[in-house]
Amino acid sequence: MNDINESWGWVVSQVLNSLGVFETNPGGFSGEWAGSGKAQRVVSPIHGEVLATVVNVTPQEFDGILVKCHQAFASWKLVPAPKRGEVVKEIGDALRRNKAALAELITLEMGKTLREGLGEVQEMIDICDLAVGLSRQLYGLTMPSERRMHRLQEQWHPLGVVGVITAFNFPVAVWSWNTALALVCGDTVLWKPSSRTPLTAIACTKIAEKVLLEFGFDPAICSLAIGKGSDIGDLINTDPRVALVSYTGSVPGGRHVGKLVQERFGRHILELGGNGAVIVSDKADLDIAVPSIYFGAIGTSGQRCTTTRRIIVHESIAEAFKTRLLELYSRTAIGDPRDGKNLMGPLVDAVAVNTMLDAIETVKAQGGKILCGGEKLPAAGACYVTPCIAEVIGNLPIVKEETFAPLLYFMTYKTIEEAIALQNGVPQGLSSAIITNDQRESELFLSAAGSDCGIANVNTGTSGAEIGGAFGGEKETGGGRESGSDAWKAYMRRQTSVINFSGQVELAQGIILEL
Ligand code: UN1
């Protein structure tokens, strides 16, 4: 631990410089780097030390960036999709080469453990691979026409500029899920990262810039505008030149974005709050249940939207399960996230720590009982807490809120129907799971009478969604889908065509035209 701290300054500058991030960095890019707005110092939650400075873009600079990103679309959309796929392939390879450094920068900037940082970059590489294959599979359908010698078909065309607004917790993966798909779909991307994680955004934009230049394409295809949500974010939300806004963030944030984008009839993909629950059946294998729930709850220090926030345990095994989980919690290694022995790093900032502590007070006031954890650790300038489990009866008001921290609610049930009702009884609908060896129970959980979430797992936890599936959820989670399956369709314009090769006029719906 000491060695890590002593070499801090040197390591930081090595990592930053290897990714083209310097002491002071302009926060805007659309072929050229610019930024003359407010300068912000980026502080690491590990020690509270300054990593670098970023100069935000002004509204005028933003406009110049959007103009170039929009212009770049005019030629990019005409590049054959498989050629666009080659560019994404090269971005994926550049990420492979830079995996270690980028993972370290993620860890330095937002505090997740290095192993999770590496996992995040792996997700970026994986989505690039998926998008490369997709670039030859942007299929449209051909349907039988109701008219003789007519053909009915649909095609998928590029959409335009995609505004990608991302959160601190997956500072780069979310950009890649959107960008890899958007690029093969023929769209250009304008990224506004979280103000808390601008350095990783600069590093990724530089990777994309280099690849685009190597291929002779306009680097404004991957543009960047760093600034506050209330100015730069809202310029993205309100500008009709941005065809699609993909927003990852809080429920109030998504409500705001949704209204602004809808007002101008733009499109949006909303990836908002989660409140993941795991049902632990009396037929569960506890060797699967305990570690899956543990990682789901403490991974990324509870700051994933897929984090396990609630466990709903059959009353007959509640005590045995609780004992085992508490034992694991009691030996959670918490500390510098670059140190491989630690499973939990800091929360992202002091605000997050206070939000967790406030929520714990509220749980107690609402009748909950703290089983373990929930204390702030005395590390200088840092934001370390012990993970907390609170026993509650049902979904108390505070349980229905997403507290973005390692705060896990423990509740019991008698019947599977009651468990499913508890699982569904919150406003969010992102991720859920059941641990059971009973096939009837798992099928019920996956049926229309089961989980109402976008993700419903069996015998694995709520987090760690694979990029091959569509990612997103229902209710206050916002309804958006990104990543795999057919999520690419949201990034394209569908066009339906009828082609008449009969040499005659024939109207649809059997209408006879008598002239
Ligand atoms: C998020 O927390 O915003 O499923 C996304 C997971 C990751 C994605 C989380 N693949 O945990």
XYZ file of C-alpha atoms and ligand atoms in Angstrom:
526
model
C 0.000 0.000 0.000
C 2.824 2.387 0.925
C 4.703 1.677 -2.282
C 1.591 2.498 -4.233
C 1.199 5.804 -2.417
C 4.846 6.835 -2.714
C 4.930 6.373 -6.467
C 1.527 8.043 -6.862
C 2.566 11.170 -8.796
C 4.856 9.296 -11.131
C 2.347 6.531 -11.869
C -0.426 9.027 -12.485
C 1.554 11.025 -15.008
C 2.737 7.841 -16.755
C -0.816 6.572 -17.158
C -2.211 9.935 -18.226
C 0.560 10.708 -20.702
C 0.413 7.282 -22.318
C -3.209 8.050 -23.197
C -2.529 11.608 -24.390
C -3.955 13.270 -21.272
C -1.862 16.117 -19.883
C -1.802 18.497 -16.931
C -4.291 20.798 -18.630
C -6.642 19.607 -21.379
C -9.158 21.370 -23.582
C -12.547 19.686 -23.179
C -13.901 19.924 -26.713
C -13.095 18.046 -29.902
C -14.469 17.992 -33.430
C -11.320 17.575 -35.497
C -9.457 20.105 -33.391
C -9.191 20.366 -29.627
C -10.768 23.453 -28.079
C -12.017 24.690 -24.741
C -11.952 28.136 -23.194
C -14.735 27.875 -20.618
C -14.489 27.124 -16.934
C -11.438 25.115 -15.873
C -12.159 22.207 -13.552
C -9.673 20.193 -11.559
C -10.298 16.467 -11.707
C -9.848 14.904 -8.290
C -9.245 11.209 -7.671
C -11.511 9.663 -5.042
C -8.602 7.402 -4.044
C -6.659 10.089 -2.174
C -8.484 13.279 -3.024
C -5.535 14.416 -5.150
C -5.771 16.392 -8.361
C -5.145 14.272 -11.471
C -5.337 16.968 -14.149
C -7.315 20.006 -15.237
C -9.954 20.128 -17.971
C -11.175 23.316 -19.585
C -14.879 23.070 -20.431
C -16.308 24.197 -23.744
C -18.357 27.370 -23.951
C -21.819 27.364 -25.593
C -20.261 29.047 -28.669
C -17.573 26.372 -28.875
C -20.263 23.732 -28.470
C -22.057 25.098 -31.491
C -18.890 24.879 -33.585
C -18.421 21.268 -32.445
C -21.983 20.333 -33.343
C -21.698 21.999 -36.754
C -18.627 19.875 -37.561
C -20.100 16.676 -36.160
C -23.243 17.284 -38.218
C -21.207 18.032 -41.352
C -19.204 14.846 -40.826
C -22.457 12.876 -40.963
C -23.070 13.980 -44.571
C -20.108 11.961 -45.848
C -19.894 9.238 -43.168
C -23.433 8.049 -43.914
C -22.372 7.311 -47.504
C -19.444 5.080 -46.512
C -20.482 1.421 -46.972
C -21.387 -0.105 -43.610
C -18.724 -2.875 -43.785
C -16.078 -0.157 -44.325
C -17.416 1.660 -41.273
C -17.069 -1.676 -39.504
C -13.354 -1.740 -40.378
C -12.923 1.539 -38.510
C -14.710 0.110 -35.473
C -12.530 -3.005 -35.700
C -9.450 -0.803 -35.499
C -10.890 1.149 -32.552
C -11.417 -2.215 -30.824
C -7.803 -3.203 -31.518
C -6.544 0.148 -30.197
C -8.567 -0.502 -27.033
C -6.940 -3.939 -26.751
C -3.507 -2.309 -26.924
C -4.457 0.370 -24.386
C -6.507 -1.865 -22.097
C -4.224 -1.745 -19.075
C -3.621 2.013 -19.191
C -7.270 2.867 -19.776
C -8.348 0.579 -16.937
C -5.885 2.335 -14.633
C -7.203 5.717 -15.646
C -10.783 4.566 -14.937
C -9.645 3.422 -11.506
C -7.803 6.665 -10.796
C -10.657 8.847 -11.972
C -13.736 7.171 -10.477
C -12.343 4.652 -7.990
C -13.577 1.238 -9.158
C -11.126 -1.607 -8.595
C -8.579 -2.281 -11.287
C -10.094 -5.688 -12.032
C -13.430 -3.971 -12.662
C -11.695 -1.287 -14.724
C -10.224 -4.043 -16.888
C -13.705 -5.565 -17.146
C -15.089 -2.238 -18.309
C -12.499 -1.947 -21.093
C -13.221 -5.560 -22.027
C -16.886 -4.598 -22.492
C -15.721 -1.867 -24.874
C -13.665 -4.343 -26.882
C -16.545 -6.804 -26.970
C -19.053 -4.269 -28.268
C -16.600 -3.264 -31.010
C -16.400 -6.921 -32.076
C -20.171 -7.191 -32.048
C -20.517 -4.004 -34.098
C -17.977 -5.198 -36.692
C -20.111 -8.278 -37.354
C -23.218 -6.148 -37.328
C -21.781 -3.894 -40.027
C -22.552 -6.704 -42.490
C -25.910 -7.563 -40.963
C -28.021 -4.404 -40.842
C -30.848 -6.444 -42.265
C -34.117 -5.094 -43.598
C -37.082 -7.356 -44.269
C -38.907 -8.072 -47.506
C -42.624 -8.653 -47.043
C -45.192 -10.012 -49.526
C -47.057 -7.143 -51.156
C -50.847 -7.406 -51.333
C -50.614 -6.207 -54.955
C -49.599 -8.202 -58.027
C -46.052 -7.622 -59.306
C -45.196 -5.302 -56.427
C -42.485 -5.679 -53.838
C -42.709 -4.449 -50.241
C -39.472 -3.958 -48.334
C -37.791 -2.042 -45.577
C -34.290 -0.623 -45.371
C -32.301 0.860 -42.521
C -30.536 4.164 -43.139
C -28.160 6.220 -41.001
C -29.951 8.561 -38.612
C -27.687 11.548 -37.898
C -25.771 12.893 -34.926
C -26.141 10.785 -31.784
C -25.688 12.769 -28.557
C -24.260 10.438 -25.927
C -24.549 11.676 -22.338
C -22.839 9.325 -19.908
C -22.538 8.819 -16.153
C -19.447 8.523 -13.942
C -19.894 4.872 -12.950
C -19.179 3.368 -16.365
C -17.312 6.376 -17.689
C -16.222 4.817 -20.977
C -18.154 1.576 -21.570
C -21.441 3.409 -22.048
C -19.833 5.630 -24.687
C -18.571 2.530 -26.494
C -21.932 0.701 -26.428
C -23.459 3.692 -28.167
C -20.542 4.687 -30.340
C -19.631 1.277 -31.775
C -23.245 0.770 -32.894
C -23.731 4.364 -34.020
C -20.588 4.278 -36.171
C -21.481 1.103 -38.060
C -25.014 2.459 -38.467
C -23.507 5.500 -40.217
C -24.146 8.027 -37.472
C -21.703 10.462 -35.958
C -21.358 10.854 -32.194
C -21.209 13.866 -29.924
C -20.239 12.784 -26.407
C -20.866 14.688 -23.212
C -19.304 12.675 -20.391
C -20.006 13.120 -16.702
C -18.185 16.176 -15.338
C -16.685 13.823 -12.755
C -14.944 11.659 -15.371
C -13.713 13.849 -18.233
C -10.178 12.415 -18.430
C -11.226 8.943 -19.531
C -13.442 10.631 -22.130
C -10.507 12.607 -23.497
C -8.405 9.418 -23.633
C -11.082 7.517 -25.594
C -11.717 10.390 -27.970
C -7.976 10.493 -28.717
C -8.018 6.774 -29.492
C -10.930 7.257 -31.912
C -9.330 10.394 -33.410
C -6.134 8.528 -34.267
C -7.990 5.648 -35.928
C -10.270 7.930 -37.955
C -7.285 9.955 -39.182
C -5.394 6.774 -40.123
C -8.348 5.729 -42.291
C -8.595 9.209 -43.803
C -11.989 9.978 -42.274
C -13.123 13.172 -40.587
C -12.261 12.813 -36.863
C -15.321 14.933 -36.006
C -17.214 11.640 -36.467
C -16.335 11.108 -32.785
C -16.737 14.536 -31.215
C -16.552 15.528 -27.577
C -18.015 18.399 -25.540
C -17.181 18.518 -21.836
C -19.285 20.841 -19.719
C -22.142 20.941 -17.266
C -25.370 19.069 -17.936
C -27.357 22.238 -17.360
C -25.646 24.050 -20.230
C -23.872 21.644 -22.615
C -26.252 18.766 -21.857
C -29.284 20.923 -22.510
C -27.823 22.266 -25.744
C -27.650 18.637 -26.899
C -31.175 17.921 -25.678
C -32.770 20.890 -27.396
C -30.910 20.997 -30.717
C -32.774 19.419 -33.651
C -29.432 18.615 -35.305
C -29.025 15.884 -32.687
C -31.240 13.102 -34.021
C -30.932 10.774 -31.033
C -29.968 11.453 -27.433
C -28.734 8.449 -25.486
C -28.760 9.411 -21.819
C -27.478 7.361 -18.895
C -28.086 8.841 -15.467
C -30.593 9.462 -12.713
C -34.377 9.260 -12.946
C -34.849 13.039 -12.453
C -32.137 13.644 -15.073
C -33.864 11.299 -17.501
C -37.245 12.909 -16.912
C -35.699 16.258 -17.826
C -33.873 14.925 -20.909
C -36.936 12.983 -22.058
C -39.155 16.081 -21.961
C -36.700 18.297 -23.826
C -35.981 15.748 -26.535
C -39.655 14.830 -26.936
C -40.594 18.501 -27.202
C -38.672 18.667 -30.480
C -39.715 15.122 -31.538
C -36.170 13.866 -31.303
C -35.449 10.296 -30.296
C -34.051 9.185 -27.007
C -32.641 6.116 -25.304
C -32.965 6.456 -21.538
C -30.919 4.264 -19.180
C -31.934 5.440 -15.731
C -32.127 4.110 -12.203
C -32.225 0.517 -11.109
C -33.238 -1.221 -7.908
C -31.996 -4.741 -8.514
C -33.421 -7.545 -6.410
C -32.448 -11.184 -6.033
C -34.992 -13.734 -4.852
C -33.297 -16.507 -2.872
C -35.583 -19.509 -2.888
C -35.682 -22.257 -0.260
C -34.509 -24.436 -3.176
C -31.472 -22.220 -3.815
C -27.907 -23.429 -3.893
C -26.410 -21.086 -1.301
C -22.937 -21.613 -2.755
C -24.263 -19.748 -5.774
C -26.540 -17.317 -3.962
C -24.051 -15.921 -1.443
C -21.133 -14.950 -3.759
C -23.461 -13.759 -6.561
C -25.302 -11.445 -4.199
C -22.097 -10.314 -2.519
C -20.474 -9.223 -5.779
C -23.745 -7.736 -7.050
C -24.038 -5.584 -3.925
C -20.465 -4.437 -3.283
C -19.033 -4.449 -6.844
C -18.177 -0.916 -8.050
C -18.948 0.013 -4.415
C -22.653 -0.360 -5.142
C -22.501 2.218 -7.917
C -23.825 0.202 -10.851
C -27.339 0.698 -12.094
C -27.485 -3.114 -12.026
C -26.247 -3.323 -8.422
C -28.107 -5.758 -6.153
C -29.942 -3.463 -3.752
C -32.545 -5.882 -2.367
C -32.502 -9.547 -1.399
C -35.778 -11.335 -0.925
C -35.056 -14.548 0.964
C -37.376 -17.448 1.758
C -38.091 -17.319 5.488
C -37.075 -20.960 6.028
C -33.454 -20.305 4.989
C -33.204 -16.648 6.029
C -31.027 -17.188 9.091
C -28.588 -19.606 7.412
C -28.266 -17.301 4.419
C -27.840 -14.197 6.563
C -25.043 -15.791 8.599
C -23.087 -16.687 5.485
C -23.528 -13.309 3.829
C -22.600 -11.419 6.991
C -19.453 -13.503 7.284
C -18.392 -12.469 3.766
C -19.263 -8.831 4.440
C -17.176 -8.838 7.633
C -14.011 -9.625 5.703
C -14.497 -7.267 2.750
C -11.118 -5.776 1.870
C -11.674 -2.048 1.365
C -8.991 0.360 0.229
C -6.901 1.591 -2.680
C -8.691 0.121 -5.726
C -5.367 -0.370 -7.530
C -4.321 -2.878 -4.911
C -5.429 -6.331 -6.093
C -6.339 -7.499 -2.600
C -9.103 -4.901 -2.238
C -12.596 -5.757 -3.417
C -14.050 -2.330 -2.752
C -12.595 1.069 -3.532
C -13.993 4.457 -2.547
C -17.325 5.961 -3.501
C -16.993 8.547 -6.218
C -17.104 11.622 -3.943
C -18.086 12.995 -0.540
C -21.633 13.696 -1.725
C -22.103 9.989 -2.451
C -20.852 9.129 1.036
C -23.294 11.540 2.662
C -26.166 10.257 0.548
C -25.452 6.738 1.803
C -25.192 7.827 5.436
C -28.441 9.807 5.143
C -30.217 6.810 3.608
C -29.081 4.637 6.522
C -30.559 7.124 8.996
C -33.797 7.101 7.021
C -33.913 3.273 6.993
C -33.587 3.270 10.765
C -36.277 5.937 11.139
C -38.594 3.833 8.947
C -38.131 0.756 11.132
C -35.211 -0.996 9.429
C -32.418 -2.655 11.394
C -28.748 -2.319 10.413
C -27.126 -5.757 10.327
C -23.624 -4.556 9.447
C -21.520 -1.739 8.011
C -22.522 1.720 6.898
C -19.586 3.575 8.444
C -17.309 6.115 6.854
C -13.678 5.028 7.077
C -11.126 7.578 8.252
C -8.883 7.748 5.171
C -7.595 11.218 4.372
C -9.380 12.987 1.533
C -11.031 9.780 0.438
C -14.513 8.409 0.301
C -14.335 4.916 1.749
C -17.299 3.306 3.512
C -18.065 -0.154 4.841
C -20.782 -1.966 2.903
C -24.090 -2.078 4.733
C -26.931 -4.586 5.037
C -30.218 -3.378 6.481
C -33.029 -5.761 7.411
C -36.436 -4.398 6.443
C -40.017 -5.600 6.243
C -41.054 -5.180 2.608
C -40.359 -2.223 0.340
C -40.223 0.678 2.815
C -40.353 4.141 1.169
C -36.529 4.459 1.324
C -36.157 0.992 -0.243
C -38.072 2.218 -3.273
C -35.413 4.865 -3.878
C -32.128 4.071 -5.580
C -29.305 4.952 -3.184
C -26.178 4.743 -5.347
C -23.987 3.081 -2.714
C -23.280 -0.341 -1.157
C -26.514 -0.457 0.839
C -28.320 -3.794 0.599
C -31.837 -4.391 1.920
C -32.649 -7.824 3.311
C -36.273 -8.981 3.447
C -38.043 -12.325 3.703
C -40.987 -13.981 1.954
C -43.294 -16.970 2.350
C -44.588 -17.714 -1.171
C -42.974 -17.258 -4.566
C -45.885 -15.040 -5.654
C -45.193 -12.770 -2.680
C -41.487 -12.683 -3.590
C -42.243 -11.683 -7.178
C -44.636 -8.983 -5.964
C -41.871 -7.594 -3.724
C -39.365 -7.751 -6.580
C -41.756 -5.813 -8.841
C -42.992 -3.452 -6.139
C -40.572 -0.596 -6.813
C -40.675 2.174 -9.421
C -37.533 0.961 -11.230
C -37.350 -2.030 -13.591
C -33.800 -2.706 -14.727
C -32.290 -5.903 -13.341
C -33.486 -8.856 -11.295
C -32.555 -12.440 -10.505
C -33.751 -15.601 -8.836
C -31.528 -18.232 -7.271
C -33.345 -21.547 -7.352
C -32.965 -25.143 -8.470
C -36.711 -25.421 -8.942
C -37.552 -25.165 -12.629
C -41.178 -24.218 -12.038
C -40.088 -21.276 -9.925
C -37.523 -20.065 -12.401
C -39.966 -20.379 -15.307
C -42.589 -18.457 -13.328
C -39.999 -15.754 -12.617
C -39.207 -15.486 -16.355
C -42.868 -15.579 -17.454
C -45.307 -12.717 -18.007
C -46.378 -13.261 -14.382
C -42.785 -12.929 -13.211
C -40.141 -10.210 -13.104
C -41.134 -6.922 -14.778
C -37.503 -5.961 -15.429
C -35.516 -5.592 -18.642
C -33.041 -8.116 -17.244
C -34.152 -11.252 -15.400
C -31.455 -13.801 -14.519
C -31.556 -17.289 -13.073
C -28.787 -18.546 -10.794
C -26.534 -15.584 -11.492
C -26.540 -12.059 -10.072
C -28.154 -8.816 -11.242
C -25.006 -7.079 -12.508
C -22.488 -7.902 -15.195
C -24.909 -7.895 -18.120
C -23.241 -9.240 -21.262
C -23.049 -6.926 -24.280
C -24.628 -9.535 -26.578
C -28.081 -8.886 -25.136
C -30.122 -5.696 -25.281
C -29.412 -3.683 -22.128
C -32.030 -1.528 -20.416
C -35.182 -1.633 -18.375
C -38.773 -0.623 -17.807
C -40.777 1.829 -15.695
C -38.549 4.560 -14.228
C -35.505 2.910 -15.780
C -36.683 4.670 -18.916
C -37.423 1.932 -21.462
C -34.274 2.384 -23.581
C -32.172 -0.454 -24.944
C -28.550 -0.357 -26.021
C -25.740 -2.886 -26.751
C -26.618 -6.198 -28.411
C -29.570 -8.024 -29.960
C -31.478 -5.587 -32.198
C -30.702 -2.459 -30.135
C -28.925 -1.098 -33.246
C -32.313 -0.314 -34.788
C -32.695 2.698 -32.482
C -29.648 4.230 -34.194
C -31.125 3.984 -37.693
C -33.973 5.363 -39.742
C -36.383 2.709 -41.030
C -37.685 3.204 -44.516
C -40.544 1.154 -45.976
C -40.854 0.973 -49.754
C -43.261 -0.448 -52.317
C -41.817 -1.070 -55.770
C -44.311 -1.523 -58.597
C -42.926 -3.495 -61.526
C -46.332 -4.493 -62.978
C -46.523 -1.751 -65.580
C -50.006 -0.914 -64.287
C -51.582 1.178 -61.569
C -53.027 -0.864 -58.740
C -54.110 0.786 -55.524
C -53.702 -0.807 -52.127
C -56.627 -1.920 -49.981
C -58.498 -2.952 -53.161
C -59.551 0.586 -54.075
C -60.586 0.844 -57.734
C -59.760 4.108 -59.441
C -62.369 4.852 -62.145
C -61.185 7.660 -64.395
C -24.429 0.808 -15.463
O -24.303 0.611 -14.266
O -24.721 1.945 -15.894
O -24.433 -5.010 -16.131
C -24.213 -0.217 -16.483
C -23.483 -4.408 -15.660
C -22.607 -3.660 -16.630
C -23.267 -2.402 -17.033
C -23.738 -1.525 -15.935
N -22.383 -4.475 -17.781
O -23.266 -4.353 -14.484
